[in-house]
Structure formats: structure tokens, C-alpha cells
Coordinates of C-alpha atoms in Angstrom, one line a residue:
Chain A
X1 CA 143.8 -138.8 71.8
X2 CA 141.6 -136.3 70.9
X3 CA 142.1 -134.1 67.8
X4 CA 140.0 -131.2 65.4
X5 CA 140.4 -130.5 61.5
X6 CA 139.3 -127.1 59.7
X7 CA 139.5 -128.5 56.2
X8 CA 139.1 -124.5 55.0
X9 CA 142.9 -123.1 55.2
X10 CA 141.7 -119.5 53.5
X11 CA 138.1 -118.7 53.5
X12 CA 137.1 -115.5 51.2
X13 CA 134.0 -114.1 51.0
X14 CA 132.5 -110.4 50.2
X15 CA 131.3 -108.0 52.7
X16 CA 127.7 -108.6 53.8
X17 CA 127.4 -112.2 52.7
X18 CA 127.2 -115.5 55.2
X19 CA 130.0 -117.4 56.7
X20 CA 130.7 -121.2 57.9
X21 CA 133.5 -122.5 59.0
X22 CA 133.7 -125.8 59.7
X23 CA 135.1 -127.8 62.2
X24 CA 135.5 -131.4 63.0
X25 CA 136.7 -133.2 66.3
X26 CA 137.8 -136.4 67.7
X27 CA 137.0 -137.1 71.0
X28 CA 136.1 -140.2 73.3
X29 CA 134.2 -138.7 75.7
X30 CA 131.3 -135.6 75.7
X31 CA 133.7 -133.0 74.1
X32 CA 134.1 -129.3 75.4
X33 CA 134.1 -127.3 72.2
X34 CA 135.7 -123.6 71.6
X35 CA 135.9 -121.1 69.1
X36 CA 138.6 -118.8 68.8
X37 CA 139.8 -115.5 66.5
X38 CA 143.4 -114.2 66.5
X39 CA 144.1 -110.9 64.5
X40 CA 147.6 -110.0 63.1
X41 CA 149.9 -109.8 65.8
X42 CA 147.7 -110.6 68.9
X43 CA 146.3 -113.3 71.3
X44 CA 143.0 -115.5 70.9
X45 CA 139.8 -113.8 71.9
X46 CA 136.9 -116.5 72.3
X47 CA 134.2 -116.2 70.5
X48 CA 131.9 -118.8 72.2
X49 CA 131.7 -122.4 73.6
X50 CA 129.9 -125.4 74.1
X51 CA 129.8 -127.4 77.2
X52 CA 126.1 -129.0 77.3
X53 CA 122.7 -128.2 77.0
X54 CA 121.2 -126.7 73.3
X55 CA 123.4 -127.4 70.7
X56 CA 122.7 -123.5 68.9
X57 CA 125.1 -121.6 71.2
X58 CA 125.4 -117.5 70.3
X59 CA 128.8 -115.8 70.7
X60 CA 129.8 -112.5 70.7
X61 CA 130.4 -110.4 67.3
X62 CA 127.1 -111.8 65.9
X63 CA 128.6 -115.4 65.8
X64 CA 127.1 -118.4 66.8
X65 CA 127.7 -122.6 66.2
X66 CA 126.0 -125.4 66.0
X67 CA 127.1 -128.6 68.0
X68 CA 126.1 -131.8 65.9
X69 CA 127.2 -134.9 67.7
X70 CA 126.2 -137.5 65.2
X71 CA 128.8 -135.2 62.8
X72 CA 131.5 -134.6 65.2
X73 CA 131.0 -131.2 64.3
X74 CA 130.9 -127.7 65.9
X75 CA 130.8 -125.1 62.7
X76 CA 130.7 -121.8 63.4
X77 CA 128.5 -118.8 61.5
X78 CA 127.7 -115.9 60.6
X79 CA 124.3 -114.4 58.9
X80 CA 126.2 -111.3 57.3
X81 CA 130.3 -110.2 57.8
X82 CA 132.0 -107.4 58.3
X83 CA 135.0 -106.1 57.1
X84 CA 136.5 -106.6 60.4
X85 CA 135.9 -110.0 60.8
X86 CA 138.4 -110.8 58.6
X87 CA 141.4 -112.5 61.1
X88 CA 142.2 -116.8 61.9
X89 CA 139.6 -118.6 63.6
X90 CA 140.3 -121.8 65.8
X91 CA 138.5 -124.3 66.7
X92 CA 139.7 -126.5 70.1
X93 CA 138.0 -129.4 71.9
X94 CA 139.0 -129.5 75.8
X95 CA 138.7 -132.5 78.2
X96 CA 134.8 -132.5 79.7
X97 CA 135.8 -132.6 83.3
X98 CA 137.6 -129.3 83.4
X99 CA 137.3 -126.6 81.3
X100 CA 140.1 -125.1 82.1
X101 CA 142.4 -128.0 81.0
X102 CA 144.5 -128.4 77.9
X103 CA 143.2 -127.6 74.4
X104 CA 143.5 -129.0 71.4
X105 CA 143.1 -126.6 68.6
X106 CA 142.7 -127.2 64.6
X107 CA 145.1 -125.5 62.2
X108 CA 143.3 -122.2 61.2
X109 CA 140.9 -120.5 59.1
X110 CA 142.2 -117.4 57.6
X111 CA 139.2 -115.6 56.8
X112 CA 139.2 -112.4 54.1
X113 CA 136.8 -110.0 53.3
X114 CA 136.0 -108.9 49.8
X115 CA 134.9 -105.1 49.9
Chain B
X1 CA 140.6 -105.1 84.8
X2 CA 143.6 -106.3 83.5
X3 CA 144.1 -109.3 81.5
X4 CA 146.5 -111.6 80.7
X5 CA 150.0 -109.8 80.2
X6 CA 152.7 -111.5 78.6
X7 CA 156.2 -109.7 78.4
X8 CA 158.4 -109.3 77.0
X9 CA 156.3 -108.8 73.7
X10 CA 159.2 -109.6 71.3
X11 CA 162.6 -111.7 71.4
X12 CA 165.6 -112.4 70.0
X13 CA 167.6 -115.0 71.0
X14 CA 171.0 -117.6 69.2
X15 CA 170.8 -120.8 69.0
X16 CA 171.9 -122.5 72.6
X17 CA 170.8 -120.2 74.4
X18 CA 168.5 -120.2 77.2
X19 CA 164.8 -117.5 77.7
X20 CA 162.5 -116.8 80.4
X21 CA 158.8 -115.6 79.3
X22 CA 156.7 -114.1 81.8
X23 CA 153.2 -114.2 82.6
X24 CA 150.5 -112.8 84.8
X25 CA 147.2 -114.1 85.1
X26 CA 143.5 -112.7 85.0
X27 CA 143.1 -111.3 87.9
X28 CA 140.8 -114.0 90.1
X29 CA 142.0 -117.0 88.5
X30 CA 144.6 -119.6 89.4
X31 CA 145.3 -121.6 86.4
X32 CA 148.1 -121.1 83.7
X33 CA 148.7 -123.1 80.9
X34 CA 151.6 -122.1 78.2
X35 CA 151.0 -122.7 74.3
X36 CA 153.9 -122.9 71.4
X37 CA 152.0 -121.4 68.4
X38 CA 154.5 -121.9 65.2
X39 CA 153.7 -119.7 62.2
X40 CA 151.0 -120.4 60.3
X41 CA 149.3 -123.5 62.8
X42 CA 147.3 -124.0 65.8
X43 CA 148.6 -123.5 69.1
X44 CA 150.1 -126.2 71.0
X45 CA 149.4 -127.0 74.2
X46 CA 152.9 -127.2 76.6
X47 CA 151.9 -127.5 80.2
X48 CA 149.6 -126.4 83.0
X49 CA 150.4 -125.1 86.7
X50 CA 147.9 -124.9 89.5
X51 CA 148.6 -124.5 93.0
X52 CA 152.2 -124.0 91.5
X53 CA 152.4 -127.2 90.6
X54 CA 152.8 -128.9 86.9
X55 CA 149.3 -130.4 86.4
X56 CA 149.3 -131.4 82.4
X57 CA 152.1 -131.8 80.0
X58 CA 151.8 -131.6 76.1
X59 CA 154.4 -133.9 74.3
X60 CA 157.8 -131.2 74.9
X61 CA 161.1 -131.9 75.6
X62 CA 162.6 -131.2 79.1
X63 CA 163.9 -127.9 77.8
X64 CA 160.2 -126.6 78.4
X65 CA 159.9 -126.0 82.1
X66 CA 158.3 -123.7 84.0
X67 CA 157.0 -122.6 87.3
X68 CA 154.1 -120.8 89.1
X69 CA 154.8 -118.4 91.8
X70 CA 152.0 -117.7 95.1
X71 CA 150.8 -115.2 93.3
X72 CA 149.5 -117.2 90.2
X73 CA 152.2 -115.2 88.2
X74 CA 154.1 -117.4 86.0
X75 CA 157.2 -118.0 84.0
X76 CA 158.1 -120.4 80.9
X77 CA 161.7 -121.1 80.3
X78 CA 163.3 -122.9 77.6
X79 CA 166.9 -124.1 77.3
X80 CA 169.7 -125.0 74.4
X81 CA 166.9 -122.8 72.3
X82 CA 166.5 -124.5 68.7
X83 CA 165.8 -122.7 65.2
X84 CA 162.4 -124.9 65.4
X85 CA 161.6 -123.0 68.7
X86 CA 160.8 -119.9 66.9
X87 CA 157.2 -119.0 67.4
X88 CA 154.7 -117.5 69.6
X89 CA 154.0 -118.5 73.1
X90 CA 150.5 -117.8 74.5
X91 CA 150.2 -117.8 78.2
X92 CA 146.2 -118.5 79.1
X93 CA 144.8 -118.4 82.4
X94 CA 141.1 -119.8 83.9
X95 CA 139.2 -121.0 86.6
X96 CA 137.6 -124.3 87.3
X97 CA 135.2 -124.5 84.6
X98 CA 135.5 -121.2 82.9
X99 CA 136.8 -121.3 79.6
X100 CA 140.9 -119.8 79.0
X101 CA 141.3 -116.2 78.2
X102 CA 144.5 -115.6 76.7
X103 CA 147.5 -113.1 76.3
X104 CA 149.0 -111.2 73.3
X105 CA 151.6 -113.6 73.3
X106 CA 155.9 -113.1 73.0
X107 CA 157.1 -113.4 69.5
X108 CA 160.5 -115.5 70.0
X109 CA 162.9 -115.4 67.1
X110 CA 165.7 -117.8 67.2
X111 CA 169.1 -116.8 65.1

């Protein structure tokens, strides 16, 4: 069964500095990775994804991830945040024959932004 | 061009009872899949329709059900409603090989 960890519950950092989050999957086959963000009281807006090809994918909002198979890990970044970045980020891994099929999202990173 | 819409955006149901939560798709695509996103965690996948049928299944009781209508509209009910179903359910709808783009969600408080 496939499966992803964020080890970082709260993630705090000040305004203009870098991010990672990190994100680690279980998966038997070629995974299908995601990253999602989910402000207060809405739905998840995805931020990019993998499916093949370079691992450096770029997102939107100035994100991008790197996909590290010997790792199984896909953590996303972030040269310099904003104030509005702060919100939960999710990381999901979906079955490699349809993208559009069931995904399996980590726990969370609540990130927070230091003025 | 409209997103996913979810309504209603809030509820508030007792224990026992039994809610329908609505959903209608991106317009162009033909996949919905239903998540259960408890406070504080993940979301967790329920099920999928396509072609209005039930395509995947995530590890719910029988109380989930749902259906999809010929217009890729669909609806997610739950029965005998549980304090542990409190939460908030994501409706998500795609293509073939285009990634899920997701609703606002309903907010489903149980009493």
C-alpha cells in the first residue's frame, strides 16, 4: 500500500528566508507525486506535480520540488517566502497509470511566517 | 470558468442521522472522487465515480455511498452519522491524466 510522511508538523520561518518541506513516500511502482496548499477554511490548490521526465519540476507561487528516487523523496521549496505563503501543505503520491485516481496524502505542514 | 462547487458549505447534523453533500465538477471533466479530511490530518480518499459508476473505494464503511448523475454532478451520502464523522469532505474532479482540482469543501459537524 502505498503511503507519504511530512516529518515537519509546524514549520516557522521569517519573511524572506528559504523553505523546505520534506516529504517521503512509499510506493511499489513509478509513483505520481503532488503538492498541495490549503488555507484556513478552503479547498487544496496544487501547487505542482511530478509524473516523469526531469526530476526539478517548477510550480506556481515561486515553488518548485525535487524528485529523488534513490530517497523516496519529493521536497518541495522555496528561494525566499512571503507572508502569504503561510497555509498547510500536502504532499500525495497517486497510482502511475491514472492520474486522476485516488491519492494518498501525508499529514500536513503548517507553515508560518515570521514578519 | 467555474470550478469545483461543493454545497452546502457548512452542516449540522445529530447523531443517526442521515446527509447528502453535493458536488459539481470542473466543467470538461468526468471524474469525481470524495475525500474525508478530519481536523488537523490529511485528506482521505473515500471513493471515485466515472461514467456513474463506483470505480475506487478507500477503506469506509457502507454508510459512505454515493452516486454520479449524466451530468458528471455528484452527491456523497452518509448514514447513522457518527461523532467521528465530523470533518470536511472534499469533492475533486479530473480527467484522464490531469491532476485533481478540488472544491472548498462542506464543513459537517456532528452533535
Amino acid at each position: 500500500a502505498q503511503s507519504v510522511t511530512q516529518p515537519d508538523i509546524h514549520i516557522t520561518v521569517s519573511e524572506g528566508a528559504s523553505l523546505e518541506l520534506r516529504c517521503n513516500y512509499s510506493y511499489g511502482a513509478t509513483p505520481y507525486l503532488f503538492w498541495y496548499v490549503q488555507s484556513p477554511g478552503q479547498g487544496l490548490q496544487l501547487l505542482l506535480k511530478y509524473f516523469s521526465g526531469d526530476t526539478l519540476v517548477q510550480g506556481i507561487k515561486g515553488f518548485e520540488a525535487e524528485f529523488k528516487r534513490s530517497q523516496s523523496s519529493f521536497n518541495l521549496r522555496k528561494p525566499s517566502v512571503h507572508w502569504s505563503d503561510a497555509a498547510e501543505y500536502f504532499c500525495a503520491v497517486g497510482e502511475s497509470d491514472n492520474a486522476g485516481n485516488m491519492l494518498t496524502f501525508g499529514g500536513g505542514t503548517r507553515l508560518m511566517v515570521k514578519p | 470558468d467555474a470550478g469545483v462547487t461543493q454545497s452546502p458549505t457548512h452542516l449540522i447534523k445529530t447523531r443517526g442521522q442521515q446527509v447528502t453533500l453535493r458536488c459539481s465538477p470542473k466543467s470538461g471533466h468526468d471524474t469525481v472522487s470524495w475525500y474525508q479530511q478530519a481536523l488537523g490530518q490529511g485528506p482521505q480518499f473515500i471513493f471515485q465515480y466515472y461514467e456513474e459508476e463506483e470505480r475506487q473505494r478507500g477503506n469506509f464503511p457502507d454508510r459512505f455511498s454515493g452516486h454520479q448523475f449524466p451530468n458528471y454532478s455528484s452527491e456523497l451520502n452518509v448514514n447513522a452519522l457518527l461523532l467521528g464523522d465530523s470533518a470536511l469532505y472534499l469533492c475533486a474532479s479530473s480527467i484522464k491524466n490531469q491532476p485533481q482540482h478540488f472544491g472548498d469543501g462542506t464543513r459537517l459537524s456532528i452533535l
